[in-house]
Short mmCIF file of C-alpha atoms in Angstrom, two decimals:
data_model
loop_
_atom_site.label_atom_id
_atom_site.label_comp_id
_atom_site.label_asym_id
_atom_site.label_seq_id
_atom_site.Cartn_x
_atom_site.Cartn_y
_atom_site.Cartn_z
CA UNK A 2 -11.92 0.28 3.83
CA UNK A 3 -10.39 -2.95 2.58
CA UNK A 4 -11.20 -2.07 -1.03
CA UNK A 5 -9.63 1.35 -0.55
CA UNK A 6 -6.59 -0.25 1.07
CA UNK A 7 -6.02 -2.62 -1.86
CA UNK A 8 -6.38 0.17 -4.36
CA UNK A 9 -3.97 2.39 -2.43
CA UNK A 10 -1.36 -0.35 -2.49
CA UNK A 11 -1.96 -0.99 -6.20
CA UNK A 12 -1.82 2.70 -6.97
CA UNK A 13 1.54 3.04 -5.20
CA UNK A 14 2.83 0.01 -7.12
CA UNK A 15 1.90 1.65 -10.36
CA UNK A 16 3.44 4.97 -9.34
CA UNK A 17 6.66 3.13 -8.44
CA UNK A 18 6.65 1.33 -11.79
CA UNK A 19 5.98 4.55 -13.69
CA UNK A 20 8.95 6.24 -11.93
CA UNK A 21 11.13 3.18 -12.62
CA UNK A 22 11.66 2.48 -8.89
CA UNK A 23 11.58 -0.76 -6.95
CA UNK A 24 8.43 -1.00 -4.87
CA UNK A 25 10.23 -1.08 -1.56
CA UNK A 26 12.29 1.94 -2.54
CA UNK A 27 9.20 3.87 -3.42
CA UNK A 28 7.35 2.91 -0.28
CA UNK A 29 10.32 4.13 1.73
CA UNK A 30 10.26 7.39 -0.18
CA UNK A 31 6.61 7.76 0.81
CA UNK A 32 7.25 6.90 4.46
CA UNK A 33 10.02 9.50 4.61
CA UNK A 34 7.73 12.08 3.10
CA UNK A 35 5.18 11.33 5.80
CA UNK A 36 7.48 10.98 8.83
CA UNK A 37 10.26 13.40 7.85
CA UNK A 38 13.93 12.53 8.50
CA UNK A 39 14.31 9.22 10.41
CA UNK A 40 17.15 6.77 11.07
CA UNK A 41 17.76 3.63 8.99
CA UNK A 42 16.63 1.58 12.01
CA UNK A 43 13.32 3.38 12.17
CA UNK A 44 12.82 2.94 8.42
CA UNK A 45 13.56 -0.76 8.83
CA UNK A 46 10.90 -1.00 11.54
CA UNK A 47 8.28 0.89 9.52
CA UNK A 48 8.82 -1.03 6.28
CA UNK A 49 9.28 -4.42 7.90
CA UNK A 50 12.48 -4.82 5.82
CA UNK A 51 15.73 -6.26 7.24
CA UNK A 52 18.43 -3.73 8.20
CA UNK A 53 20.72 -4.92 5.39
CA UNK A 54 18.01 -4.44 2.76
CA UNK A 55 17.34 -0.95 4.09
CA UNK A 56 21.04 -0.03 3.79
CA UNK A 57 21.23 -0.96 0.08
CA UNK A 58 17.84 0.65 -0.47
CA UNK A 59 19.11 3.95 0.98
CA UNK A 60 22.24 3.63 -1.19
CA UNK A 61 20.06 3.36 -4.31
CA UNK A 62 17.85 6.30 -3.31
CA UNK A 63 20.87 8.44 -2.44
CA UNK A 64 22.41 7.71 -5.85
CA UNK A 65 19.38 9.09 -7.73
CA UNK A 66 19.17 12.08 -5.40
CA UNK A 67 15.93 11.12 -3.64
CA UNK A 68 17.44 11.05 -0.14
CA UNK A 69 20.55 12.29 1.66
CA UNK A 70 22.32 10.80 4.73
CA UNK A 71 23.15 13.37 7.40
CA UNK A 72 24.27 13.45 11.03
CA UNK A 73 21.32 14.00 13.35
CA UNK A 74 21.67 17.61 14.62
CA UNK A 75 20.18 16.44 17.96
CA UNK A 76 22.48 13.44 18.37
CA UNK A 77 25.77 13.43 16.42
CA UNK A 78 26.17 9.66 16.84
CA UNK A 79 23.02 9.05 14.81
CA UNK A 80 22.70 9.22 11.03
CA UNK A 81 19.31 10.27 9.69
CA UNK A 82 17.89 9.93 6.19
CA UNK A 83 16.55 13.18 4.79
CA UNK A 84 13.98 13.14 1.96
CA UNK A 85 15.10 15.28 -1.00
CA UNK A 86 12.59 14.59 -3.74
CA UNK A 87 9.58 16.61 -2.64
CA UNK A 88 10.13 19.15 -5.41
CA UNK A 89 11.37 16.76 -8.07
CA UNK A 90 9.39 17.41 -11.23
CA UNK A 91 8.66 13.74 -12.02
CA UNK A 92 7.20 13.15 -8.55
CA UNK A 93 4.94 16.19 -8.73
CA UNK A 94 3.76 15.28 -12.23
CA UNK A 95 3.04 11.66 -11.29
CA UNK A 96 0.81 12.62 -8.36
CA UNK A 97 -0.90 15.59 -10.01
CA UNK A 98 -3.80 13.66 -11.65
CA UNK A 99 -4.70 11.92 -8.36
CA UNK A 100 -4.43 15.21 -6.51
CA UNK A 101 -6.73 16.93 -9.02
CA UNK A 102 -9.27 14.08 -8.97
CA UNK A 103 -9.40 14.10 -5.16
CA UNK A 104 -9.96 17.87 -5.13
CA UNK A 105 -12.83 17.39 -7.60
CA UNK A 106 -14.33 14.66 -5.37
CA UNK A 107 -13.97 16.80 -2.23
CA UNK A 108 -15.65 19.77 -3.94
CA UNK A 109 -18.91 17.77 -4.20
CA UNK A 110 -19.26 17.78 -0.38
CA UNK A 111 -20.25 20.56 2.03
CA UNK A 112 -17.75 21.91 4.57
CA UNK A 113 -19.54 20.05 7.40
CA UNK A 114 -19.54 16.77 5.49
CA UNK A 115 -15.86 17.15 4.65
CA UNK A 116 -15.04 17.84 8.27
CA UNK A 117 -16.77 14.59 9.31
CA UNK A 118 -14.98 12.63 6.58
CA UNK A 119 -11.57 14.12 7.43
CA UNK A 120 -12.12 13.44 11.12
CA UNK A 121 -12.93 9.81 10.29
CA UNK A 122 -9.85 9.47 8.06
CA UNK A 123 -7.71 10.95 10.84
CA UNK A 124 -9.01 8.39 13.31
CA UNK A 125 -8.53 5.57 10.77
CA UNK A 126 -4.88 6.75 10.50
CA UNK A 127 -4.48 6.45 14.27
CA UNK A 128 -5.98 2.94 14.21
CA UNK A 129 -3.55 1.91 11.45
CA UNK A 130 -0.59 3.45 13.33
CA UNK A 131 -1.46 1.36 16.38
CA UNK A 132 -1.81 -1.78 14.26
CA UNK A 133 1.54 -1.17 12.54
CA UNK A 134 3.16 -0.67 15.95
CA UNK A 135 1.57 -3.89 17.20
CA UNK A 136 2.58 -5.95 14.15
CA UNK A 137 6.15 -4.67 14.09
CA UNK A 138 6.66 -5.32 17.80
CA UNK A 139 5.28 -8.88 17.37
CA UNK A 140 7.69 -9.39 14.46
CA UNK A 141 10.62 -8.22 16.61
CA UNK A 142 9.67 -10.64 19.38
CA UNK A 143 9.61 -13.51 16.86
CA UNK A 144 13.03 -12.69 15.32
CA UNK B 24 -5.85 10.83 2.35
CA UNK B 25 -2.11 10.76 1.76
CA UNK B 26 -1.43 9.94 5.41
CA UNK B 27 -3.97 7.14 5.28
CA UNK B 28 -2.41 5.87 2.05
CA UNK B 29 1.09 5.71 3.56
CA UNK B 30 -0.19 3.92 6.63
CA UNK B 31 -2.13 1.41 4.54
CA UNK B 32 1.01 0.56 2.58
CA UNK B 33 3.07 0.32 5.78
CA UNK B 34 0.42 -1.82 7.44
CA UNK B 35 0.41 -4.24 4.50
CA UNK B 36 4.23 -4.40 4.65
CA UNK B 37 4.06 -5.36 8.27
CA UNK B 38 1.35 -7.95 7.66
CA UNK B 39 3.48 -9.45 4.89
CA UNK B 40 6.53 -9.54 7.18
CA UNK B 41 4.53 -11.08 10.02
CA UNK B 42 3.29 -13.84 7.67
CA UNK B 43 6.83 -14.36 6.35
CA UNK B 44 5.87 -13.38 2.79
CA UNK B 45 7.61 -11.17 0.25
CA UNK B 46 5.81 -7.87 -0.11
CA UNK B 47 4.93 -8.37 -3.75
CA UNK B 48 3.54 -11.81 -3.00
CA UNK B 49 1.38 -10.46 -0.27
CA UNK B 50 0.12 -7.54 -2.33
CA UNK B 51 -0.88 -10.03 -5.04
CA UNK B 52 -2.72 -12.08 -2.45
CA UNK B 53 -4.64 -8.96 -1.50
CA UNK B 54 -5.41 -8.02 -5.09
CA UNK B 55 -6.75 -11.53 -5.74
CA UNK B 56 -8.92 -11.31 -2.67
CA UNK B 57 -10.37 -8.05 -3.95
CA UNK B 58 -10.75 -8.91 -7.65
CA UNK B 59 -11.42 -12.67 -7.42
CA UNK B 60 -9.81 -15.10 -9.90
CA UNK B 61 -7.86 -13.29 -12.65
CA UNK B 62 -5.22 -14.26 -15.23
CA UNK B 63 -1.47 -13.86 -14.68
CA UNK B 64 -1.53 -11.08 -17.30
CA UNK B 65 -4.17 -9.14 -15.38
CA UNK B 66 -2.21 -9.60 -12.14
CA UNK B 67 0.90 -8.31 -13.87
CA UNK B 68 -0.99 -5.20 -15.00
CA UNK B 69 -2.48 -4.53 -11.55
CA UNK B 70 0.78 -5.00 -9.65
CA UNK B 71 2.98 -3.26 -12.19
CA UNK B 72 5.31 -6.31 -12.06
CA UNK B 73 6.88 -7.91 -15.16
CA UNK B 74 5.21 -11.09 -16.47
CA UNK B 75 8.23 -13.21 -15.53
CA UNK B 76 8.18 -11.97 -11.93
CA UNK B 77 4.47 -12.70 -11.72
CA UNK B 78 5.03 -16.30 -12.90
CA UNK B 79 7.58 -17.08 -10.17
CA UNK B 80 5.43 -15.21 -7.65
CA UNK B 81 2.42 -17.44 -8.49
CA UNK B 82 4.71 -20.50 -8.21
CA UNK B 83 5.68 -19.44 -4.68
CA UNK B 84 2.08 -18.75 -3.62
CA UNK B 85 0.88 -22.05 -5.12
CA UNK B 86 3.56 -23.93 -3.18
CA UNK B 87 2.33 -22.63 0.17
CA UNK B 88 -1.31 -23.24 -0.82
CA UNK B 89 -2.35 -19.58 -1.06
CA UNK B 90 -3.45 -19.78 -4.71
CA UNK B 91 -4.30 -22.43 -7.29
CA UNK B 92 -3.94 -22.30 -11.11
CA UNK B 93 -7.03 -23.46 -12.97
CA UNK B 94 -8.41 -23.39 -16.54
CA UNK B 95 -10.90 -20.56 -16.95
CA UNK B 96 -14.36 -22.23 -17.11
CA UNK B 97 -15.44 -19.48 -19.56
CA UNK B 98 -12.41 -19.81 -21.85
CA UNK B 99 -10.42 -23.05 -21.71
CA UNK B 100 -7.39 -21.44 -23.37
CA UNK B 101 -6.96 -19.13 -20.39
CA UNK B 102 -5.44 -20.04 -17.03
CA UNK B 103 -6.76 -18.14 -14.04
CA UNK B 104 -5.32 -17.80 -10.54
CA UNK B 105 -7.79 -18.67 -7.81
CA UNK B 106 -7.23 -17.32 -4.26
CA UNK B 107 -7.28 -20.12 -1.68
CA UNK B 108 -6.23 -18.52 1.56
CA UNK B 109 -9.37 -16.68 2.65
CA UNK B 110 -10.01 -19.19 5.43
CA UNK B 111 -6.40 -19.83 6.39
CA UNK B 112 -6.11 -19.43 10.14
CA UNK B 113 -2.94 -17.27 10.07
CA UNK B 114 -4.54 -14.78 7.66
CA UNK B 115 -7.71 -14.44 9.74
CA UNK B 116 -5.71 -14.02 12.95
CA UNK B 117 -3.41 -11.41 11.43
CA UNK B 118 -6.27 -9.19 10.27
CA UNK B 119 -8.52 -9.69 13.31
CA UNK B 120 -7.10 -6.84 15.45
CA UNK B 121 -7.48 -4.30 12.60
CA UNK B 122 -10.97 -5.57 11.88
CA UNK B 123 -11.99 -5.23 15.54
CA UNK B 124 -10.46 -1.75 15.84
CA UNK B 125 -12.29 -0.55 12.72
CA UNK B 126 -15.60 -1.92 14.02
CA UNK B 127 -14.98 -0.02 17.29
CA UNK B 128 -14.24 3.16 15.33
CA UNK B 129 -17.35 2.74 13.13
CA UNK B 130 -19.55 2.21 16.19
CA UNK B 131 -18.82 5.78 17.35
CA UNK B 132 -20.71 7.17 14.33
CA UNK B 133 -24.45 7.35 13.57
CA UNK B 134 -25.93 5.34 10.67
CA UNK B 135 -26.29 8.54 8.59
CA UNK B 136 -22.71 9.59 9.25
CA UNK B 137 -21.43 6.12 8.35
CA UNK B 138 -23.42 6.16 5.13
CA UNK B 139 -21.79 9.46 4.13
CA UNK B 140 -18.32 8.16 5.01
CA UNK B 141 -18.83 4.86 3.16
CA UNK B 142 -20.15 6.70 0.12
CA UNK B 143 -17.05 8.90 0.13
CA UNK B 144 -14.74 5.88 0.50
CA UNK B 145 -16.55 4.18 -2.41
CA UNK B 146 -16.00 7.24 -4.61
CA UNK B 147 -12.35 7.46 -3.52
CA UNK B 148 -12.01 3.81 -4.63
CA UNK B 149 -13.38 4.70 -8.06
CA UNK B 150 -10.94 7.63 -8.34
CA UNK B 151 -8.03 5.32 -7.44
CA UNK B 152 -9.20 2.68 -9.94
CA UNK B 153 -9.19 5.29 -12.70
CA UNK B 154 -5.72 6.50 -11.66
CA UNK B 155 -4.34 2.93 -11.60
CA UNK B 156 -5.80 2.35 -15.06
CA UNK B 157 -4.24 5.58 -16.28
CA UNK B 158 -0.79 4.88 -14.80
CA UNK B 159 -0.66 1.29 -16.03
CA UNK B 160 -1.69 2.27 -19.58
CA UNK B 161 0.99 5.01 -19.58
CA UNK B 162 3.56 2.45 -18.39
CA UNK B 163 2.55 0.08 -21.23
CA UNK B 164 2.95 2.85 -23.80
CA UNK B 165 6.45 3.57 -22.49
CA UNK B 166 7.62 -0.07 -22.54
#
C-alpha cells in the first residue's frame, strides 16, 4: 500500500508537470473532480493549504478555465468552486495511457477476483477518508 | 483506483501539513523512503521539480535532519541523498493510526484473498512506475 501510495503521488506530480501546472493546483483539480463543487474553505481543509493560498490557487485555475466560481444554488451566501476541465482535451489525453494500462491489468482477473479487489480498494478509501479527517481536525486544533 | 489515488494525495498533503513541511518536501521524503538513497538529479526526475528547486528542497530537509548528503560509495563523483528520518518520533506517530487501520482492514480477509489483493497492488505499482517513466521522459523531450 505504501509503495502504491508513493507512486500515486509521484504519478500526479508528473501529470501536473506535463500539464504545466503547479502541484497544489493540480491536486486541487483532482480533489474537485472527486468531490464535485465545494467551497474554498472545504478545499482548504482537504488540501491542508492556508485559505489565502487557496484563494490565489483558485484565481490561477479560473484564469486557465479549469474551474469557475459560482453562488451555491442551495445557499446564496456561499460561493462554490465548480470543476470545468473534465472534458478538456489535454486532461483526457494525459490520463489515457494510465486508463488503458489499468483496463489491461483488470482484464487479467476474473469477475469474482475483481469484485474482491474493488471491495478492498473501496474500504481502503474509507480508511484514508477517516485518516484525512483525523489529521485535518488535529491540524485545526493546533492552529 | 482514481478515488484511492485522490485520497492518497490528500492524505499525504495532510501529513505534510501536520508535520509543518512543504508538500514538495514531504513528497521527496516519501520518495526517498521508497527508493533509498538517490542523487538530486534522480529526485528531480521523480518529483517533476526543476533541479534548482530540488537543491533548495534538499537544503531545507538537511537543516531539519531529515536527509543527509553523502558521496556515493560506488562513484565518488556523485553525491547521493540519504534519508535519515525513518526513526524520527514525529514521523512514526503521524503514520501510526493509518498503519493500525490498514492492519485492521487486512485482518478481515483470508490469507488467499490478501495474496490476490497484494499481487494486484504490486502489479498496479508496476503500471504506475511505467506511466511515471513515460510522463517524465515526455516532459524532458518537451523542455
